[in-house]
Short mmCIF file of C-alpha atoms and ligand atoms in Angstrom, two decimals:
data_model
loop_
_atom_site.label_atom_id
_atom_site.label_comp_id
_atom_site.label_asym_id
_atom_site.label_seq_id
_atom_site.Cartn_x
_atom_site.Cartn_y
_atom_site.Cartn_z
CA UNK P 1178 -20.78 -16.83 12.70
CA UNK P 1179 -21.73 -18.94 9.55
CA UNK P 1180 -23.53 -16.49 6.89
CA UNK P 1181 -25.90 -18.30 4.51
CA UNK P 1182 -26.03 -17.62 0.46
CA UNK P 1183 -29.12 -15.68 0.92
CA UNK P 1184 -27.76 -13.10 3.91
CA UNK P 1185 -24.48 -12.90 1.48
CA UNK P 1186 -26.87 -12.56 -1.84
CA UNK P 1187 -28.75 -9.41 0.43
CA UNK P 1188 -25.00 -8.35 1.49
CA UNK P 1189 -23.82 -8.32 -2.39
CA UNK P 1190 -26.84 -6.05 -2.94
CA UNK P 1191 -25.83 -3.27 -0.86
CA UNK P 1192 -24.81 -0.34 -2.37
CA UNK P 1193 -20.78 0.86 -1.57
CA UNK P 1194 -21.52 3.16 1.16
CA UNK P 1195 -24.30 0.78 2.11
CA UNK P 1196 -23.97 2.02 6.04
CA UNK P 1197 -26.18 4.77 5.91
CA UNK P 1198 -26.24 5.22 9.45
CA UNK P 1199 -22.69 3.43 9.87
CA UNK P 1200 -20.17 4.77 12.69
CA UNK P 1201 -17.11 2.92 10.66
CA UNK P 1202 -17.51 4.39 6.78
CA UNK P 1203 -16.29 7.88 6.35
CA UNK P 1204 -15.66 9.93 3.50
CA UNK P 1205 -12.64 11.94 4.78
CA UNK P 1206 -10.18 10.29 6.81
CA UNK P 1207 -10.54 11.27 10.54
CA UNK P 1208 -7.58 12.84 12.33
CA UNK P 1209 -7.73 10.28 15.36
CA UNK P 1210 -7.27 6.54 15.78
CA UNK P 1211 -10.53 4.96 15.60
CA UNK P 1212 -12.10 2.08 13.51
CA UNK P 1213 -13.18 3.38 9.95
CA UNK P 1214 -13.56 2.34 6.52
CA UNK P 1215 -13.07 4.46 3.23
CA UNK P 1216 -14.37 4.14 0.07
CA UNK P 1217 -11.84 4.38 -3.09
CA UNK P 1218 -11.69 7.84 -4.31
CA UNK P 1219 -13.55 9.14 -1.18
CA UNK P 1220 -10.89 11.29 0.56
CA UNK P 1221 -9.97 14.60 -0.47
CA UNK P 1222 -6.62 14.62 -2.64
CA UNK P 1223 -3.82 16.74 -2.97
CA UNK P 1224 -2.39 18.08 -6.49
CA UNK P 1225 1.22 18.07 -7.68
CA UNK P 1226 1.49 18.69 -11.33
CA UNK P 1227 -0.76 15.90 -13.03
CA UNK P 1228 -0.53 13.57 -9.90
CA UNK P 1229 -3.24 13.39 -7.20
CA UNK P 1230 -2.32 12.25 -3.81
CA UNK P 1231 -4.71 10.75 -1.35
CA UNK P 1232 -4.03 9.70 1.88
CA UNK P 1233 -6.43 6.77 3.28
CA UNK P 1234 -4.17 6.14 6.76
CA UNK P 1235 -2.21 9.35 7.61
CA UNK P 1236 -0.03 9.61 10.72
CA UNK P 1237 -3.37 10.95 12.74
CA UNK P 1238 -5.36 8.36 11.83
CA UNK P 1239 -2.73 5.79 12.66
CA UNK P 1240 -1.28 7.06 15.70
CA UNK P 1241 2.13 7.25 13.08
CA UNK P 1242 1.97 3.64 12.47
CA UNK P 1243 1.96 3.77 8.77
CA UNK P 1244 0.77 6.37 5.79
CA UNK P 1245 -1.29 4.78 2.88
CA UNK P 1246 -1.07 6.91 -0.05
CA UNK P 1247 -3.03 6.30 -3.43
CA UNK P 1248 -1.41 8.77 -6.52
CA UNK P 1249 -3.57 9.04 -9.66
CA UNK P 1250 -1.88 10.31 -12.67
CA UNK P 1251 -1.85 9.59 -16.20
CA UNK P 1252 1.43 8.90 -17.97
CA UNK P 1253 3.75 11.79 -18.49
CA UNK P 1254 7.24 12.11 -20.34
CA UNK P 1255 9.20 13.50 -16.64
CA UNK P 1256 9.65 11.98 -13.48
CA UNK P 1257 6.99 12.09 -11.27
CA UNK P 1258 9.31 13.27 -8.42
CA UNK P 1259 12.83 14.58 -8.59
CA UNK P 1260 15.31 11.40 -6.92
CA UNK P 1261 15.87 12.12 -3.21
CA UNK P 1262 16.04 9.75 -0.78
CA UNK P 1263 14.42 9.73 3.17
CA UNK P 1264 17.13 8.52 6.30
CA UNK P 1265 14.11 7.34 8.42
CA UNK P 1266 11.05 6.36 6.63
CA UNK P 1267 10.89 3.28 4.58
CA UNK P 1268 9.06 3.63 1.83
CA UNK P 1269 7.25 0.93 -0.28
CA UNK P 1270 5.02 1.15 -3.74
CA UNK P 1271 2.79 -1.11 -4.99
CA UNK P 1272 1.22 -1.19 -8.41
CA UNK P 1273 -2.80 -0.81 -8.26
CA UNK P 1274 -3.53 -0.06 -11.83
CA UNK P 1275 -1.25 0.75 -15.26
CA UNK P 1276 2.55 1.21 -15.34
CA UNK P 1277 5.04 2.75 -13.67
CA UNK P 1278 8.90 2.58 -13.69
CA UNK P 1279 10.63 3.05 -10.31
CA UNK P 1280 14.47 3.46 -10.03
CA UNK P 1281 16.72 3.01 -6.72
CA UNK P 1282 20.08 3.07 -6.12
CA UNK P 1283 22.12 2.09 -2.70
CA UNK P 1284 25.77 1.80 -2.40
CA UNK P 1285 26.61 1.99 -6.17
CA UNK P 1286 23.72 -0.29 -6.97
CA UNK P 1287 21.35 1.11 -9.53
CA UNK P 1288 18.82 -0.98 -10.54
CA UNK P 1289 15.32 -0.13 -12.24
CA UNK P 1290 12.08 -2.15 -12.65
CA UNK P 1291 8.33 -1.26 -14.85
CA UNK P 1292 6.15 -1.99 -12.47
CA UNK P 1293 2.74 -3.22 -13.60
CA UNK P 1294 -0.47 -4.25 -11.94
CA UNK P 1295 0.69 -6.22 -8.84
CA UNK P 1296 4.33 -5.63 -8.97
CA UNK P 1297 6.27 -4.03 -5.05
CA UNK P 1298 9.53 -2.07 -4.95
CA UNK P 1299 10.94 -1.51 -1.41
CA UNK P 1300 12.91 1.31 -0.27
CA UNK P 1301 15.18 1.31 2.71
CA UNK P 1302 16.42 4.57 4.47
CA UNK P 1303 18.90 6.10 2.39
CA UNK P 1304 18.32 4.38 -0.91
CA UNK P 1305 18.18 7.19 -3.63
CA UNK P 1306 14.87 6.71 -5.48
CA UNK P 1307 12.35 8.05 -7.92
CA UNK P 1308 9.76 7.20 -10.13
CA UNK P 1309 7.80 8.22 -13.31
CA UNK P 1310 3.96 7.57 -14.79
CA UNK P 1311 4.34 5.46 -18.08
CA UNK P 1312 0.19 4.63 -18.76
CA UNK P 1313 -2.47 6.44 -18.92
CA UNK P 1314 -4.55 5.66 -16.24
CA UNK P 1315 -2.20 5.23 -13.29
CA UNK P 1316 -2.73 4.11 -9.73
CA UNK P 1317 0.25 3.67 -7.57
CA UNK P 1318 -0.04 2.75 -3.50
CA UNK P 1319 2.79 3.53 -1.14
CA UNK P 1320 3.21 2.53 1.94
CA UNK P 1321 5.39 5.09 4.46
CA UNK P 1322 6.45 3.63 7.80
CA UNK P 1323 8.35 6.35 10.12
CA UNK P 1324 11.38 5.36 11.76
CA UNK P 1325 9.59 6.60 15.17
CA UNK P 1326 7.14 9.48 15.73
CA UNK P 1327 9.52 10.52 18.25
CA UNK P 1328 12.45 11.19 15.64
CA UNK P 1329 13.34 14.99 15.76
CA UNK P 1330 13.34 15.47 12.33
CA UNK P 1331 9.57 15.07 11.98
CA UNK P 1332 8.12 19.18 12.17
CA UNK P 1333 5.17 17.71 13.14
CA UNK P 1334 3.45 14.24 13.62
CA UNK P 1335 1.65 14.16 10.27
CA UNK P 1336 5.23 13.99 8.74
CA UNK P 1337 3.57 13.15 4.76
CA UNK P 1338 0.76 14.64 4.80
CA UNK P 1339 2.49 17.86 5.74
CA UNK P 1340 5.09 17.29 2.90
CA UNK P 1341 2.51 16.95 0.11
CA UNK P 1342 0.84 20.14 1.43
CA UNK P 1343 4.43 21.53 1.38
CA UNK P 1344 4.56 20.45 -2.44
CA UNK P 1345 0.88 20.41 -3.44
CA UNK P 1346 -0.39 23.45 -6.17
CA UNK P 1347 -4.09 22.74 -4.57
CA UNK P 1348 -6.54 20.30 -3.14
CA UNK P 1349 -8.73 18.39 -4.92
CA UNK P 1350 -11.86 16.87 -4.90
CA UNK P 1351 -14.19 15.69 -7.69
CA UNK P 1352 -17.81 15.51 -7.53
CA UNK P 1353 -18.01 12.25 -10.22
CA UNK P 1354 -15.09 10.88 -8.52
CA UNK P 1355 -12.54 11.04 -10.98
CA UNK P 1356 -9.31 9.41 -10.16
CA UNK P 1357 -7.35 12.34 -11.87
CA UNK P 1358 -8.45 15.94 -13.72
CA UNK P 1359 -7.81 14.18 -17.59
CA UNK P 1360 -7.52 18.29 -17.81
CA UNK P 1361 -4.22 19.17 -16.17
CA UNK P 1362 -1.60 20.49 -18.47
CA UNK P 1363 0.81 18.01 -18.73
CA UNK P 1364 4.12 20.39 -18.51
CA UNK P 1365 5.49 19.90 -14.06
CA UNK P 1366 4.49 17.24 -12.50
CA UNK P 1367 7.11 17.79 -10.19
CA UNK P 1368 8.05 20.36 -7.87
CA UNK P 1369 11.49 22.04 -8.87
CA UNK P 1370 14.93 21.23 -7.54
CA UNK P 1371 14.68 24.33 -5.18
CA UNK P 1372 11.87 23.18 -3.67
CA UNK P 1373 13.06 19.75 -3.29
CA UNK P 1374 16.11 20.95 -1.56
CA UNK P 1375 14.59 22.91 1.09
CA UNK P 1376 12.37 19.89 2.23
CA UNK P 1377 15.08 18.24 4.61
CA UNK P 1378 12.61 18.65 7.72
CA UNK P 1379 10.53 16.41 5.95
CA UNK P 1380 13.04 13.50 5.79
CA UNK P 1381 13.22 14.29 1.85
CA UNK P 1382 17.25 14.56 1.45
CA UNK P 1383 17.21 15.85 -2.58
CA UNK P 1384 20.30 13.72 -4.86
CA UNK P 1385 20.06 16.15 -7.98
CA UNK P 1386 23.10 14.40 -9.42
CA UNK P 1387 21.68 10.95 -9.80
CA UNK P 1388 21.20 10.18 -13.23
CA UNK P 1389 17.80 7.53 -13.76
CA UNK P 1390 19.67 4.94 -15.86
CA UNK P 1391 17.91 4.68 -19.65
CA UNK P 1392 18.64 1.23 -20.58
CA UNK P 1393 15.83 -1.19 -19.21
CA UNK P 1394 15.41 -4.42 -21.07
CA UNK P 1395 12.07 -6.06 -20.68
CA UNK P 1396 11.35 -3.57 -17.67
CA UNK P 1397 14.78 -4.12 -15.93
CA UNK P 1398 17.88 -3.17 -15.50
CA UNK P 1399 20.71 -4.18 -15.11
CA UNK P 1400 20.50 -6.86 -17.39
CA UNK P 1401 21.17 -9.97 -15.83
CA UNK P 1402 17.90 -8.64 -13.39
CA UNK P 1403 15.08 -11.58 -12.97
CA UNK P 1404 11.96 -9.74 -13.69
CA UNK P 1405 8.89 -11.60 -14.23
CA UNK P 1406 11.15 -14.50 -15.45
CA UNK P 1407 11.58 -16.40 -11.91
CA UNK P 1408 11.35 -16.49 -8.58
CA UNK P 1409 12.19 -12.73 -6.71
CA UNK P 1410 13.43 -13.31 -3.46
CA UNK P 1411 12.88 -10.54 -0.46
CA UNK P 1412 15.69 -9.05 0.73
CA UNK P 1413 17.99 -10.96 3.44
CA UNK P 1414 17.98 -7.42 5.97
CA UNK P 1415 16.24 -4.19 6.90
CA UNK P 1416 18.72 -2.17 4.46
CA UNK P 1417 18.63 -3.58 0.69
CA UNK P 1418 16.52 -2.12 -1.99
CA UNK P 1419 14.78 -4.85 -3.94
CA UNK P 1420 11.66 -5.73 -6.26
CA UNK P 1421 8.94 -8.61 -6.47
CA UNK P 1422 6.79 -9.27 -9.54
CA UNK P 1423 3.57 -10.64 -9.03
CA UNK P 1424 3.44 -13.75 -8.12
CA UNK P 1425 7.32 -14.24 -8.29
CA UNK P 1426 7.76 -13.87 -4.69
CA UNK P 1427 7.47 -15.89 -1.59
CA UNK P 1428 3.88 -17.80 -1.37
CA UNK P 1429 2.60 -19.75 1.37
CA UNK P 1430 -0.93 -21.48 2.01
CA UNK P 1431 -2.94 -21.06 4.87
CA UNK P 1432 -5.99 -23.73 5.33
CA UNK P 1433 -7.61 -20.95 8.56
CA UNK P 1434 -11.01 -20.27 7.47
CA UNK P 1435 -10.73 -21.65 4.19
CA UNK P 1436 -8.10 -21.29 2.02
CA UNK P 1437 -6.01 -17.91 2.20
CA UNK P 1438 -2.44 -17.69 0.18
CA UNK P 1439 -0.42 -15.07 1.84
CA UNK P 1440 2.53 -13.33 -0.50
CA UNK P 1441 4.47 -11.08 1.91
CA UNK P 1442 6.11 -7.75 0.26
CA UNK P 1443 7.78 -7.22 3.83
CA UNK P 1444 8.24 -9.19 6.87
CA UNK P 1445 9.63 -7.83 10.32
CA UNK P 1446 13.13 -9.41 8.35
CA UNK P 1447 12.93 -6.55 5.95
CA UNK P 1448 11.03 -3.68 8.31
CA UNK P 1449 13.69 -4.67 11.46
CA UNK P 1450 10.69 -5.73 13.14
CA UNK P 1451 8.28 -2.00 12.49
CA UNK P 1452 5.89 -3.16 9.84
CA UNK P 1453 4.97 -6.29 7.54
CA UNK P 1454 3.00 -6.13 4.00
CA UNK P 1455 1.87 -8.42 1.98
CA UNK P 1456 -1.24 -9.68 -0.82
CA UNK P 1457 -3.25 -11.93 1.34
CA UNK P 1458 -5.92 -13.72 -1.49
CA UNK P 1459 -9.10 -16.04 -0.28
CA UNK P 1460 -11.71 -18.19 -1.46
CA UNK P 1461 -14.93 -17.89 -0.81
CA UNK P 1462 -15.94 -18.57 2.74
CA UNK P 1463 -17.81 -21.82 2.86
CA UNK P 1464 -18.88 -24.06 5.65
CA UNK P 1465 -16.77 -22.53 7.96
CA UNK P 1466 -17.03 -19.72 10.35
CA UNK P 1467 -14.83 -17.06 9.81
CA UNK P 1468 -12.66 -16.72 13.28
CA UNK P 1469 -12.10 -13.69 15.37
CA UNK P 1470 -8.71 -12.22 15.08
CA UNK P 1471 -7.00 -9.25 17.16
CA UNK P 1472 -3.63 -8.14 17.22
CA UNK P 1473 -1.80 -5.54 19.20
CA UNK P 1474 -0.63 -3.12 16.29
CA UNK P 1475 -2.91 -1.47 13.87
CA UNK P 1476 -3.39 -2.68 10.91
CA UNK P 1477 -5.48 -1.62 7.21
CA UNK P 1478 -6.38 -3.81 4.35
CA UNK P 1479 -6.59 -2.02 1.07
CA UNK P 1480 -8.96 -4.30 -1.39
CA UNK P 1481 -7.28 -5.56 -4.83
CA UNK P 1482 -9.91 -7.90 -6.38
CA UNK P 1483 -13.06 -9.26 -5.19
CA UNK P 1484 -15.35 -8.40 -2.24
CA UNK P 1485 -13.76 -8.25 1.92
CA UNK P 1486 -15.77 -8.62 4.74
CA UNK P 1487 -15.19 -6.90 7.47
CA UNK P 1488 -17.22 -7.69 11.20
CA UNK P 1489 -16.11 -5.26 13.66
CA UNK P 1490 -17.87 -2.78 16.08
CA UNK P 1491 -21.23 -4.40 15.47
CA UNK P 1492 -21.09 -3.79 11.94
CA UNK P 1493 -20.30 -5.92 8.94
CA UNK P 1494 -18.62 -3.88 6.36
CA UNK P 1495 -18.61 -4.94 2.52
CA UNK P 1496 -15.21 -3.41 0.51
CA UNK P 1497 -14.77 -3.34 -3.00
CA UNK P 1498 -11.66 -2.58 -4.83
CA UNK P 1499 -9.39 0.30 -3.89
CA UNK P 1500 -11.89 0.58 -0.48
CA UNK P 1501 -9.34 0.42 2.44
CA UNK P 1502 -10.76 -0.36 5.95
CA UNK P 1503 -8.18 0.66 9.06
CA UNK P 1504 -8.22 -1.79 12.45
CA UNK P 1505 -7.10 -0.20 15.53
CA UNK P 1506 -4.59 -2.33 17.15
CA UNK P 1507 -6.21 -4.32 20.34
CA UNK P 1508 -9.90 -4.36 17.90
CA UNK P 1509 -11.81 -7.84 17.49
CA UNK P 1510 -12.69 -8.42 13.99
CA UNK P 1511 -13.72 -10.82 11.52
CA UNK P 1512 -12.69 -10.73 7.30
CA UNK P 1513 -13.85 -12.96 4.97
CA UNK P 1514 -15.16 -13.25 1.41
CA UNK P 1515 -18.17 -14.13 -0.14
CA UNK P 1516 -17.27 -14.08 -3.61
CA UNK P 1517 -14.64 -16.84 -5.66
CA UNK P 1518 -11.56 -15.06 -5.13
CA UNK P 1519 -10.75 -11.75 -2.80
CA UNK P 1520 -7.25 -10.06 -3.02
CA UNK P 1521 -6.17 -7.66 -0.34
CA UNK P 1522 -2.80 -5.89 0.45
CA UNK P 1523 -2.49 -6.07 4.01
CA UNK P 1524 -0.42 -3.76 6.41
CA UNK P 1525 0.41 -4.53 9.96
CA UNK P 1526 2.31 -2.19 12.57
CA UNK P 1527 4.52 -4.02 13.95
CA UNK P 1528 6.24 -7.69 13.84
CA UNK P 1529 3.54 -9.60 15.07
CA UNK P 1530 0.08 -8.95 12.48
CA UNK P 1531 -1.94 -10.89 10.55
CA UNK P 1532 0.09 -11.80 7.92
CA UNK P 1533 3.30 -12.88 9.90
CA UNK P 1534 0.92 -14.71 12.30
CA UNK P 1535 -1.03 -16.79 9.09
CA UNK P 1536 2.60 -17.56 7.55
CA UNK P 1537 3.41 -18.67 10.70
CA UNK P 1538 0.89 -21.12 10.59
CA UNK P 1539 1.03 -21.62 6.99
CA UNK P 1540 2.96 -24.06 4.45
CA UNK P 1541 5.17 -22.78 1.80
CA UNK P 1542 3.21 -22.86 -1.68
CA UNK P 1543 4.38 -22.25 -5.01
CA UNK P 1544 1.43 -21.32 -7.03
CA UNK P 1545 -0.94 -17.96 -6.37
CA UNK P 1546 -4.14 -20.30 -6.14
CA UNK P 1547 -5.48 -22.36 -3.94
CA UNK P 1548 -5.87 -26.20 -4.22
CA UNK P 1549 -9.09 -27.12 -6.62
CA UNK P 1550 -10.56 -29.10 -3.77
C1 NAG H 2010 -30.74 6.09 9.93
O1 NAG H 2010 -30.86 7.12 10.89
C2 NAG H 2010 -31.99 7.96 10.64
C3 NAG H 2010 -31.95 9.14 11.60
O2 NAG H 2010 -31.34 8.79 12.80
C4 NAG H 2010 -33.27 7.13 10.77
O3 NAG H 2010 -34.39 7.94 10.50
C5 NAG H 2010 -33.21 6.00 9.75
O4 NAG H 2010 -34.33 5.16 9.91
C6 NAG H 2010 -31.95 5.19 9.92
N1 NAG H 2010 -31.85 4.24 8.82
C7 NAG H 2010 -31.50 2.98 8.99
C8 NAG H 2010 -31.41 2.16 7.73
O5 NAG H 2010 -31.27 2.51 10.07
C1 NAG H 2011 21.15 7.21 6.75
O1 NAG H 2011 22.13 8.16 6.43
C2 NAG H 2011 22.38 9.08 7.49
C3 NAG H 2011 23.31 10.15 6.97
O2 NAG H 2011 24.42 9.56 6.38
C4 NAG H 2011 22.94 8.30 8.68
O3 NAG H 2011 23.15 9.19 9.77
C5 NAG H 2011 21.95 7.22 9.09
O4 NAG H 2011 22.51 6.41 10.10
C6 NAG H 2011 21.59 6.35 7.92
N1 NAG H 2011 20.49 5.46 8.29
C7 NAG H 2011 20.56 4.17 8.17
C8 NAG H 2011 19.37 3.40 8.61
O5 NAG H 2011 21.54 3.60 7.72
C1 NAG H 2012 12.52 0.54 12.89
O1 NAG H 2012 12.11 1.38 13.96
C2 NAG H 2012 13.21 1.81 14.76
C3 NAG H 2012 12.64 2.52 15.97
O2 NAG H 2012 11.73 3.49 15.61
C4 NAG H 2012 14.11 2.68 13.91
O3 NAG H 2012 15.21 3.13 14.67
C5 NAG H 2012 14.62 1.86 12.75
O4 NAG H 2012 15.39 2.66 11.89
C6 NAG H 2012 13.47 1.26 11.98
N1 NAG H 2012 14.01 0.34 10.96
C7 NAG H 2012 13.44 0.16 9.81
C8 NAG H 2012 14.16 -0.75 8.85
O5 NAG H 2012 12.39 0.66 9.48
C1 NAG H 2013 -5.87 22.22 1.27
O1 NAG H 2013 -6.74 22.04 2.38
C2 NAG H 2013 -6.08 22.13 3.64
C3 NAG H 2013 -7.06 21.73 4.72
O2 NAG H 2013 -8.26 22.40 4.55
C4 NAG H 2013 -5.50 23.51 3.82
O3 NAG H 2013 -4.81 23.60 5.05
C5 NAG H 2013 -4.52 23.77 2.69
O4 NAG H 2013 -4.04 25.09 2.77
C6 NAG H 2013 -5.17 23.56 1.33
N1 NAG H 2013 -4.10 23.62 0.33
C7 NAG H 2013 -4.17 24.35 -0.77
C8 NAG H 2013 -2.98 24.32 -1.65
O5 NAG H 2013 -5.17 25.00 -1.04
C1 NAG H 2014 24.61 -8.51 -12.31
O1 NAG H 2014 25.60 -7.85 -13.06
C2 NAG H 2014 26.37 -6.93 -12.32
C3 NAG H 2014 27.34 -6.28 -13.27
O2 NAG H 2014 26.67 -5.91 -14.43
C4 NAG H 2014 27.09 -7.66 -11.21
O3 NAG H 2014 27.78 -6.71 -10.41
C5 NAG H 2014 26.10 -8.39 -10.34
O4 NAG H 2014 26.78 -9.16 -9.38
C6 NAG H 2014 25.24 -9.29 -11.19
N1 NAG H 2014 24.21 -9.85 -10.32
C7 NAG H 2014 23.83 -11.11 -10.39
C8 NAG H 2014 22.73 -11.52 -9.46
O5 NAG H 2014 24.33 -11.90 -11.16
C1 NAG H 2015 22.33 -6.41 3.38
O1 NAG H 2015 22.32 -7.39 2.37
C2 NAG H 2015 23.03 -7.00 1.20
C3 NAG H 2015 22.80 -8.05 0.15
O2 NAG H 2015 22.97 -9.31 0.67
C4 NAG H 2015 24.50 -6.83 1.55
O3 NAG H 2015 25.20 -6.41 0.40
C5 NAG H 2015 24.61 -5.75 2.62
O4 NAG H 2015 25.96 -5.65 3.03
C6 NAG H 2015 23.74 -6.09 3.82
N1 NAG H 2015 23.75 -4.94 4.70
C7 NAG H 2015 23.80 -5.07 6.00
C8 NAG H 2015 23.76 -3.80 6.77
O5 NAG H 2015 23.86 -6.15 6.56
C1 NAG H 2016 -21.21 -27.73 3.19
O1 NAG H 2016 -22.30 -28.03 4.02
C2 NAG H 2016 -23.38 -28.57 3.32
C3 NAG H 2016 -24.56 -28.69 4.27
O2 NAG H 2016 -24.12 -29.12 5.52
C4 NAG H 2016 -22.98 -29.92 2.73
O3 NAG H 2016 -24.04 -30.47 2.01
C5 NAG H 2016 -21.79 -29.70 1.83
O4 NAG H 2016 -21.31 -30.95 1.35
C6 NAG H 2016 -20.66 -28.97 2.53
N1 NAG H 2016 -19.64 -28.63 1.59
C7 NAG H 2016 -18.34 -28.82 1.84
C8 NAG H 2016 -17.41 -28.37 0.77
O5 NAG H 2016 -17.94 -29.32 2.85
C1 NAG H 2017 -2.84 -3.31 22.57
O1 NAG H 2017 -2.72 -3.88 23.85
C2 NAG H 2017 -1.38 -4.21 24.22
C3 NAG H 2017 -1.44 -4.92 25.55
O2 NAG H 2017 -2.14 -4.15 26.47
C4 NAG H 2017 -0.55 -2.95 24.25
O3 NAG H 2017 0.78 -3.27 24.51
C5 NAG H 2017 -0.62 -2.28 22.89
O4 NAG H 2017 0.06 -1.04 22.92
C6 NAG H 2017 -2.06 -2.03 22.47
N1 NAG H 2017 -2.08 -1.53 21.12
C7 NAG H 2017 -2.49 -0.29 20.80
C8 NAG H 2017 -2.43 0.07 19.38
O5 NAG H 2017 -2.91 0.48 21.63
#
């Protein structure tokens, strides 16, 4: 379908939950796999100290494809979880908004990054981790994927969402839509070591005697680390801990409806085949129609920058930043934008989704724009 200026100009228009009558937008994240869309901020969070957890895919809505999780906080002096590690989920942050400092360590290798707007760390099974809130107005995304819903050391098939109500002081929910109450007291943001140690049916294995190394240089350590300095490469298997600045990692150009430039966090390399991430940026659709895609394995797009269209169901969604829309695997949709430059993070179940088919029709590219013509 080709949209004209003035059906996009009328689509611009529309307010954020501009469905009034839509089936797809929700404002609590439903506990079955169907199509939906959520708006940023929308679903009820979960407290821990300072930090509020929301959950826009859970294992419910995603038939334990993948959890989404969005934690607010502001910037606090202790780590925003004790270090632990998990033996069957892989777990992945992102940077949304502000700064936050992530540490792993894996077979004697400790290594630490600042992540700021844009930046990924990946963590493998068993990789000792944990993080802490450096600004003030935080947003972090993770990404869980479970080793298999059928592992025995779930307790029950919402495996995260059952750990943060495990760990959480409360539920929240704010009528202006804060991202975070700017009143908490600012003194345990995380849950103590006793509690940490008793949550091994949760896949949360505690390491109390890791020490978070003190000695990053420019956001990185160990020193000779390349960290927003040069190229970061993904790791070469499903096991290795590693980090990619924005814009430092792997790039490749896609010329399918228009120009899209696809940087993948994690490809079935680094997920053993379960899962692929990555930024996925457009232009603004023009002169072309917009082509129907499908794919076995769910899939969600979480909105960076811009404005993504979304065709599915009969309806055409509009998402603005931090909105997150979630495709059942086997659904016929269409995504687009209608503005100069859209930014998405994209997650796929699976090896075969959207972003590992585009690369696979893509060429490498070494820039994070598009051609000027
Ligand atoms: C939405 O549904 C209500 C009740 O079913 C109806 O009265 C209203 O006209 C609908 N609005 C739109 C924009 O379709
Ligand atoms: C993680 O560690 C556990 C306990 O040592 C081990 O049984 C498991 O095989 C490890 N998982 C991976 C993926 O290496
Ligand atoms: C991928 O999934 C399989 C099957 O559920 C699991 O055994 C394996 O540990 C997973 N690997 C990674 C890297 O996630
Ligand atoms: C939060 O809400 C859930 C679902 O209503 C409830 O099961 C849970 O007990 C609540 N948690 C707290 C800490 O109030
Ligand atoms: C970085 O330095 C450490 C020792 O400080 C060394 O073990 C490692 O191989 C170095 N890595 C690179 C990529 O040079
Ligand atoms: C994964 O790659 C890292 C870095 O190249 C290497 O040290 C490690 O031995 C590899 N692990 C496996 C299981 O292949
Ligand atoms: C788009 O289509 C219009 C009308 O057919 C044409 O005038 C214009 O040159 C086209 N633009 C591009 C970039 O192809
Ligand atoms: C989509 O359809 C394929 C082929 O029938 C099937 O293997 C796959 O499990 C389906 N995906 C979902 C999420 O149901």
């Amino acid at each position: 379908m080709h949209y004209s200026r003035g059906i996009a100009a009328i689509v611009a228009a529309l307010p954020a939950t501009q469905a009034l009558n839509s089936s797809i937008w929700v404002d609590q994240v439903p506990n079955y796999v169907r199509p939906y869309a959520i708006p940023h901020y929308s679903a009820t969070g979960l407290v821990i100290g300072q930090q509020i957890y929301r959950f826009p895919v859970t294992g419910p809505s995603s038939d334990n494809a993948f959890t989404l999780i969005s934690t607010n906080a502001p910037g606090s002096t202790s780590l925003g979880v004790l270090p632990h590690l998990h033996e069957v989920h892989y777990e992945n942050f992102f940077n949304f908004r502000g700064r936050f400092q992530l540490w792993t360590e894996k077979d004697g290798d400790e290594e630490t990054r600042i992540l700021t707007q844009g930046d990924y760390g990946g963590v493998p099974h068993n990789t000792t981790h944990t993080f802490q809130i450096l600004d003030p107005d935080t947003e972090m995304v993770g990404v869980i994927q479970p080793g298999g819903f059928e592992s025995i050391i779930f307790a029950s098939a919402d495996f995260e969402r059952d750990l943060f109500y495990a760990l959480a002081s409360a539920n929240y929910s704010s009528p202006t839509f804060s991202p975070y109450d700017p009143s908490a007291v600012a003194d345990d943001s995380s849950p103590p070591a006793s509690v940490i140690a008793s949550l091994q049916q949760f896949d949360v294995y505690a390491e109390l005697d890791y020490t978070p190394r003190t000695d990053a240089v420019n956001g990185a350590a160990p020193a000779n680390s390349t960290w927003h300095t040069g190229a970061n490469a993904l790791a070469t298997n499903d096991s290795t801990p590693y980090f990619v600045a924005k814009d430092y990692g792997p790039k490749y150009l896609s010329t399918e409806n228009g120009y899209q430039v696809i940087q993948p966090f994690v490809t079935p390399v680094q997920s053993a085949g379960n899962f692929s991430l990555s930024t996925i940026t457009m232009d603004k659709l023009s002169n072309v129609t917009a082509s129907e895609q499908n794919f076995a394995g769910h899939a969600a797009f979480e909105v960076l920058e811009g404005q993504l269209m979304v065709s599915m169901e009969g309806e055409l969604l509009s998402l603005l930043q931090g909105d997150v829309v979630f495709i059942p695997g086997n659904t016929t949709y269409t995504y687009y934008s209608l503005v100069a430059y859209t930014k998405v993070l994209h997650i796929a179940q699976g090896a075969e989704g959207l972003d590992t088919t585009l690369i696979a029709g893509a060429t490498s590219w070494d820039s994070p724009v598009w051609p000027t013509s």
